[in-house]
Amino acid sequence: MLVNPEFVLSFLAASFLIAVAPGPSNAFLMAQTFANGRAAGLQSAFGFALGGVVHTLFAVVGLTAILKASETAYATVQYAGAAYLCYLGAAMLKSTFMQPQCNSEDKPHVSTKKKSNVMLQAMMTEVLNPKVALFFIAFIPQFVDPTLSGSTTFQLAFFGLLYPLFAFPIDCTYIYFGDKIANYFRAHPQSQIWIDRITGVVFIALAINLLI
C-alpha cells in the first residue's frame, strides 16, 4: 500500500475546508472574474493549480525547507511576491485612467485594456507566495504514514498534487457565481472601469497581506 486510505480521507476533508475558506487565492480569482470574465477566472484557477504543482516539486526536493530555515530566503520570496502583485494592481489602475470613457455606442461587456496572460500571473502569484510554500511543507507531511513500506517521497508528491486537483473544482464554483454577479455590472458601460479599479486595489491589498 502506497498511501493510507484513512489519511487520504482526512486530507480531503481538511483540504475542502481550506479551499472553501475565503483567502488571497479566492480574492484573486474573483477579481479576475469580475474584471475579465469567466475565462480569466478559469485561467487563474489553472494558474493556481500549476503553482501548486511547482510547490509540490519544491517540497519533494526540499527547497521549501530552505525557505523555512532561512529568514533571508523567506523574506526575498515574500518581497518578490508582494512586488509582483503591486505591479499587477498598479498596471490595472493605470489602464483605467488611460482608457477612454465608455459612451452609449460602446459595447458594455468589452474591456478596452490589453489582455494579458492571466494564467501566468496566477501561477507566479502562487509560486512567489512563501506562505503557500510553508503550507505545503507544514500541512502535507501531516498525512504521510511512515509505517508504510512505500516511499515517503511518493506520499509527499501524492498529497501535494492531490490538493490542487481537489481545489480546482471548488475554485470553479467561486468563478461561476462571481461571473453571475459580474454580469450585472458589465451591463452598464461605466461599471467596467470601476470593476478594473477595484480589481487593481484588490491586487495591491493582497500584496500588503502577503507582507503581514
CSV table of C-alpha atoms in Angstrom, one decimal:
chain,number,residue,atom,x,y,z
A,1,MET,CA,0.0,0.0,0.0
A,2,LEU,CA,1.5,3.3,-1.1
A,3,VAL,CA,-0.8,5.7,0.9
A,4,ASN,CA,-3.0,5.3,3.9
A,5,PRO,CA,-6.7,5.4,2.8
A,6,GLU,CA,-7.8,6.9,6.2
A,7,PHE,CA,-5.1,9.6,5.8
A,8,VAL,CA,-6.4,10.4,2.3
A,9,LEU,CA,-10.0,10.9,3.6
A,10,SER,CA,-8.7,13.1,6.4
A,11,PHE,CA,-6.6,15.1,3.9
A,12,LEU,CA,-9.6,15.6,1.6
A,13,ALA,CA,-11.7,16.8,4.5
A,14,ALA,CA,-9.1,19.3,5.7
A,15,SER,CA,-8.4,20.4,2.1
A,16,PHE,CA,-12.1,21.1,1.5
A,17,LEU,CA,-12.2,23.4,4.5
A,18,ILE,CA,-9.0,25.2,3.4
A,19,ALA,CA,-10.2,25.6,-0.2
A,20,VAL,CA,-13.6,26.8,0.6
A,21,ALA,CA,-12.5,29.4,3.2
A,22,PRO,CA,-12.1,32.9,1.7
A,23,GLY,CA,-8.4,33.8,1.2
A,24,PRO,CA,-6.0,35.6,-1.1
A,25,SER,CA,-6.3,33.0,-3.8
A,26,ASN,CA,-10.1,33.2,-3.9
A,27,ALA,CA,-9.9,37.0,-3.9
A,28,PHE,CA,-7.5,36.9,-6.9
A,29,LEU,CA,-10.0,34.5,-8.7
A,30,MET,CA,-13.0,36.8,-8.0
A,31,ALA,CA,-11.1,39.9,-9.0
A,32,GLN,CA,-10.0,38.4,-12.3
A,33,THR,CA,-13.6,37.1,-12.9
A,34,PHE,CA,-15.1,40.4,-12.2
A,35,ALA,CA,-12.6,42.3,-14.4
A,36,ASN,CA,-12.2,40.0,-17.3
A,37,GLY,CA,-14.9,37.4,-17.2
A,38,ARG,CA,-15.3,33.7,-16.5
A,39,ALA,CA,-12.5,32.7,-18.9
A,40,ALA,CA,-10.0,34.8,-17.0
A,41,GLY,CA,-11.2,33.2,-13.7
A,42,LEU,CA,-10.7,29.8,-15.1
A,43,GLN,CA,-7.2,30.7,-16.3
A,44,SER,CA,-6.5,31.9,-12.8
A,45,ALA,CA,-7.7,28.6,-11.4
A,46,PHE,CA,-5.4,26.7,-13.8
A,47,GLY,CA,-2.6,29.0,-12.8
A,48,PHE,CA,-3.0,28.4,-9.1
A,49,ALA,CA,-3.2,24.6,-9.8
A,50,LEU,CA,0.1,24.8,-11.7
A,51,GLY,CA,1.6,26.8,-8.8
A,52,GLY,CA,0.6,24.0,-6.5
A,53,VAL,CA,2.4,21.6,-8.7
A,54,VAL,CA,5.5,23.7,-8.6
A,55,HIS,CA,5.3,24.0,-4.8
A,56,THR,CA,4.9,20.2,-4.6
A,57,LEU,CA,8.1,19.8,-6.6
A,58,PHE,CA,9.8,22.2,-4.3
A,59,ALA,CA,8.6,20.3,-1.2
A,60,VAL,CA,9.7,17.0,-2.5
A,61,VAL,CA,13.2,18.2,-3.3
A,62,GLY,CA,13.4,20.1,-0.1
A,63,LEU,CA,13.6,23.7,-1.4
A,64,THR,CA,10.7,24.8,0.8
A,65,ALA,CA,12.7,23.6,3.8
A,66,ILE,CA,15.3,26.2,2.9
A,67,LEU,CA,12.6,28.9,3.0
A,68,LYS,CA,11.5,27.7,6.4
A,69,ALA,CA,15.1,27.6,7.7
A,70,SER,CA,16.4,30.8,6.2
A,71,GLU,CA,14.8,34.1,7.1
A,72,THR,CA,16.7,35.8,4.3
A,73,ALA,CA,15.3,33.4,1.7
A,74,TYR,CA,11.8,33.7,3.1
A,75,ALA,CA,11.9,37.5,3.0
A,76,THR,CA,13.3,37.5,-0.5
A,77,VAL,CA,10.5,35.4,-1.9
A,78,GLN,CA,8.0,37.4,0.2
A,79,TYR,CA,9.0,40.8,-1.1
A,80,ALA,CA,9.3,39.4,-4.7
A,81,GLY,CA,5.7,38.2,-4.5
A,82,ALA,CA,4.4,41.4,-3.0
A,83,ALA,CA,6.2,43.5,-5.6
A,84,TYR,CA,4.7,41.3,-8.4
A,85,LEU,CA,1.1,41.8,-7.0
A,86,CYS,CA,1.7,45.5,-6.6
A,87,TYR,CA,2.9,45.7,-10.2
A,88,LEU,CA,-0.3,43.9,-11.4
A,89,GLY,CA,-2.5,46.2,-9.3
A,90,ALA,CA,-0.8,49.4,-10.4
A,91,ALA,CA,-0.8,48.4,-14.1
A,92,MET,CA,-4.6,47.7,-13.9
A,93,LEU,CA,-5.3,51.0,-12.1
A,94,LYS,CA,-3.2,52.9,-14.7
A,95,SER,CA,-5.0,51.3,-17.6
A,96,THR,CA,-8.4,52.5,-16.2
A,97,PHE,CA,-7.2,56.1,-16.2
A,98,MET,CA,-5.7,55.9,-19.7
A,99,GLN,CA,-8.5,54.2,-21.5
A,100,PRO,CA,-11.3,56.3,-23.0
A,101,GLN,CA,-14.6,56.7,-21.1
A,102,CYS,CA,-17.4,54.5,-22.4
A,103,ASN,CA,-20.3,56.1,-24.2
A,104,SER,CA,-23.6,54.8,-25.4
A,105,GLU,CA,-22.1,53.3,-28.5
A,106,ASP,CA,-19.6,51.2,-26.6
A,107,LYS,CA,-20.2,47.5,-26.1
A,108,PRO,CA,-20.7,47.2,-22.3
A,109,HIS,CA,-19.2,43.8,-22.0
A,110,VAL,CA,-15.9,44.6,-23.7
A,111,SER,CA,-12.9,45.9,-21.8
A,112,THR,CA,-10.6,48.3,-23.7
A,113,LYS,CA,-7.5,47.3,-21.8
A,114,LYS,CA,-4.9,45.0,-23.3
A,115,LYS,CA,-5.4,41.3,-22.2
A,116,SER,CA,-2.5,39.7,-20.5
A,117,ASN,CA,-1.5,36.1,-19.6
A,118,VAL,CA,-3.8,35.6,-16.6
A,119,MET,CA,-2.7,32.0,-16.1
A,120,LEU,CA,0.9,33.0,-15.8
A,121,GLN,CA,0.0,35.9,-13.4
A,122,ALA,CA,-1.9,33.5,-11.1
A,123,MET,CA,0.9,30.9,-11.2
A,124,MET,CA,3.6,33.4,-10.4
A,125,THR,CA,1.4,34.8,-7.6
A,126,GLU,CA,1.1,31.3,-6.1
A,127,VAL,CA,4.8,30.4,-6.6
A,128,LEU,CA,6.1,33.7,-5.1
A,129,ASN,CA,3.9,33.3,-2.0
A,130,PRO,CA,6.1,31.9,0.8
A,131,LYS,CA,3.1,31.3,2.9
A,132,VAL,CA,1.9,28.7,0.3
A,133,ALA,CA,5.4,27.1,0.4
A,134,LEU,CA,5.2,26.8,4.2
A,135,PHE,CA,1.7,25.4,3.9
A,136,PHE,CA,2.9,22.6,1.7
A,137,ILE,CA,5.9,21.8,3.9
A,138,ALA,CA,3.9,22.1,7.2
A,139,PHE,CA,0.5,20.7,6.2
A,140,ILE,CA,1.1,17.9,3.7
A,141,PRO,CA,3.7,15.9,5.8
A,142,GLN,CA,1.0,15.5,8.5
A,143,PHE,CA,-0.7,12.9,6.3
A,144,VAL,CA,2.4,10.9,5.4
A,145,ASP,CA,2.3,7.5,7.1
A,146,PRO,CA,5.9,6.5,8.0
A,147,THR,CA,4.8,3.0,8.8
A,148,LEU,CA,4.0,2.1,5.2
A,149,SER,CA,6.6,0.3,3.1
A,150,GLY,CA,6.1,2.8,0.3
A,151,SER,CA,8.4,5.8,-0.3
A,152,THR,CA,7.8,8.9,1.8
A,153,THR,CA,8.7,10.9,-1.2
A,154,PHE,CA,5.9,9.3,-3.2
A,155,GLN,CA,3.4,10.2,-0.4
A,156,LEU,CA,4.6,13.8,-0.3
A,157,ALA,CA,4.2,14.0,-4.1
A,158,PHE,CA,0.8,12.3,-4.0
A,159,PHE,CA,-0.7,14.6,-1.4
A,160,GLY,CA,1.0,17.7,-2.9
A,161,LEU,CA,-0.5,17.0,-6.3
A,162,LEU,CA,-3.9,15.9,-4.9
A,163,TYR,CA,-4.5,19.3,-3.3
A,164,PRO,CA,-4.6,21.5,-6.4
A,165,LEU,CA,-6.6,18.8,-8.2
A,166,PHE,CA,-9.1,18.8,-5.4
A,167,ALA,CA,-9.2,22.6,-5.0
A,168,PHE,CA,-9.7,23.3,-8.7
A,169,PRO,CA,-13.5,22.5,-8.9
A,170,ILE,CA,-14.0,24.5,-5.7
A,171,ASP,CA,-12.3,27.4,-7.4
A,172,CYS,CA,-14.5,26.9,-10.4
A,173,THR,CA,-17.6,27.2,-8.2
A,174,TYR,CA,-16.3,30.6,-6.9
A,175,ILE,CA,-15.8,31.7,-10.6
A,176,TYR,CA,-19.3,30.6,-11.7
A,177,PHE,CA,-21.1,32.6,-9.0
A,178,GLY,CA,-18.6,35.5,-9.3
A,179,ASP,CA,-19.3,35.7,-13.1
A,180,LYS,CA,-23.1,35.7,-12.4
A,181,ILE,CA,-22.7,38.8,-10.2
A,182,ALA,CA,-20.3,40.5,-12.6
A,183,ASN,CA,-22.7,40.2,-15.5
A,184,TYR,CA,-25.0,42.7,-13.8
A,185,PHE,CA,-22.1,45.3,-13.7
A,186,ARG,CA,-21.0,44.5,-17.2
A,187,ALA,CA,-24.5,45.5,-18.4
A,188,HIS,CA,-23.6,49.1,-17.5
A,189,PRO,CA,-20.8,50.7,-19.7
A,190,GLN,CA,-19.2,52.8,-16.9
A,191,SER,CA,-19.1,49.8,-14.4
A,192,GLN,CA,-16.2,48.1,-16.3
A,193,ILE,CA,-13.8,50.9,-15.4
A,194,TRP,CA,-14.7,50.7,-11.7
A,195,ILE,CA,-14.5,46.9,-11.7
A,196,ASP,CA,-11.0,47.2,-13.1
A,197,ARG,CA,-10.1,49.8,-10.5
A,198,ILE,CA,-11.4,47.7,-7.6
A,199,THR,CA,-9.5,44.7,-9.0
A,200,GLY,CA,-6.3,46.8,-9.0
A,201,VAL,CA,-6.9,47.8,-5.4
A,202,VAL,CA,-7.5,44.1,-4.5
A,203,PHE,CA,-4.2,43.1,-6.0
A,204,ILE,CA,-2.4,45.8,-4.0
A,205,ALA,CA,-4.2,44.7,-0.8
A,206,LEU,CA,-3.1,41.1,-1.5
A,207,ALA,CA,0.4,42.3,-1.7
A,208,ILE,CA,0.1,44.1,1.7
A,209,ASN,CA,-1.4,40.9,3.1
A,210,LEU,CA,1.5,38.9,1.9
A,211,LEU,CA,3.8,41.1,3.9
A,212,ILE,CA,1.8,40.8,7.1
